[in-house]
């Protein structure tokens, strides 16, 4: 007798922060999404691919504290901006954006009022499409992690033509609410940064300038002016300065948040953290397991016969109805937390895997919120720690074809082989790592790299002095494993971070309450934004259909 998976309530939607953990708070998620959303837009338009953030080897700088214009320090001249010192270029962009925004409000109307700030229809359109594009990345993440779109959002339908799976609203209404949240979060965080004197370091200024100047390069590629290019991606009335200003505002809001959270992070006593751990033990362990979301019909009797990891992989590859499924990688849940499992597959799967009743090698079909899942335990949950590594990392040269990129990989493999044939010491590898443009030596936690590197780093068989070369779509990595940091437990970082997150939320809500950030929405103009956005979304739907995706 066969059993068919039937749609149930949708599980929590996955969102990627590092590579595994989803944001536990919508404010953090909005800031992260907003800071990178133009990159997401370009990805969807097929313009370029972005390498996930890796800590760069940059030296921090200081900023002037004296008032007045024209203070030169390092690479930048600082001027007064509303009582705070700011790099001259950033201040000029913000001032021009204010002029452009006022013109857009007059010509296209005010969509949202935030205290005494008017948000034009053009700017709101930017934020609304950001939410749509963020949802599309969550769909792709779900497909990558589970083999199918399990977010509850149908990419072949318009947002206002489908209901949210767990909320009494359409997806268009969900995007509208999130857009307003993002606007309030960004502007309130920016105001707090300016008011308290939070400054961007010199390297952070360079990063934000680079983030919006990319638009100039893309505009040139399409033989357009930056204003025309930005309006073409989003909507009429949105200028290059308005887009660039949003990047600056997000950078300052993010810096204020991270600065405040760091203060909070260090304020919690060891006793408080340990007590919380004892009460929430399983939430801070990591597991090595496999999960297969069973597609279509299957025989429960056959599924119950699966015992070994080999049998699990054979069942998953044989059951998947569409072909091209590689269970070896698609079912991996290696060195991930209970939260990560829950965000991807639902609480039922996470609760089963992390139950104290589990034993290594145990396999069972778990009925989840949306699908039935075949689960297999490889290693029981345990407290994870960081590890210390050295690495030589280089980005792929995008001008090369696959053969050219493979040749670059082979060059790095030859470098490693030559090192092994030489003195093969820690010191000599460190000299190689110093040639990398990324931080050559550092502590790493599970989830900071893709699955191949992550699985290698945190394999219990790993020992000091192990080396390997990896390649993925972003670049090439030659890694030297220095040691496991036995006492640097993940739970200490995660719990302190969660405490800081909660306390920052309280702080943010307190300072953002009042008339300065009261929201008033013009429903008729917001509805026009939805309809205008539908035209662009419809074009993307048709393009995917024409491409057979």
Short mmCIF file of N, CA, C and O in Angstrom, two decimals, residues 12 56 66:
data_model
loop_
_atom_site.label_atom_id
_atom_site.label_comp_id
_atom_site.label_asym_id
_atom_site.label_seq_id
_atom_site.Cartn_x
_atom_site.Cartn_y
_atom_site.Cartn_z
N UNK A 12 8.17 26.81 9.02
CA UNK A 12 8.83 28.11 9.07
C UNK A 12 9.64 28.31 7.80
O UNK A 12 10.31 27.41 7.34
N UNK A 56 37.44 40.20 5.61
CA UNK A 56 38.57 40.69 4.82
C UNK A 56 39.67 41.21 5.72
O UNK A 56 39.44 41.65 6.83
N UNK A 66 36.02 66.10 16.10
CA UNK A 66 35.82 67.55 16.16
C UNK A 66 34.73 67.97 15.19
O UNK A 66 34.48 67.32 14.18
#
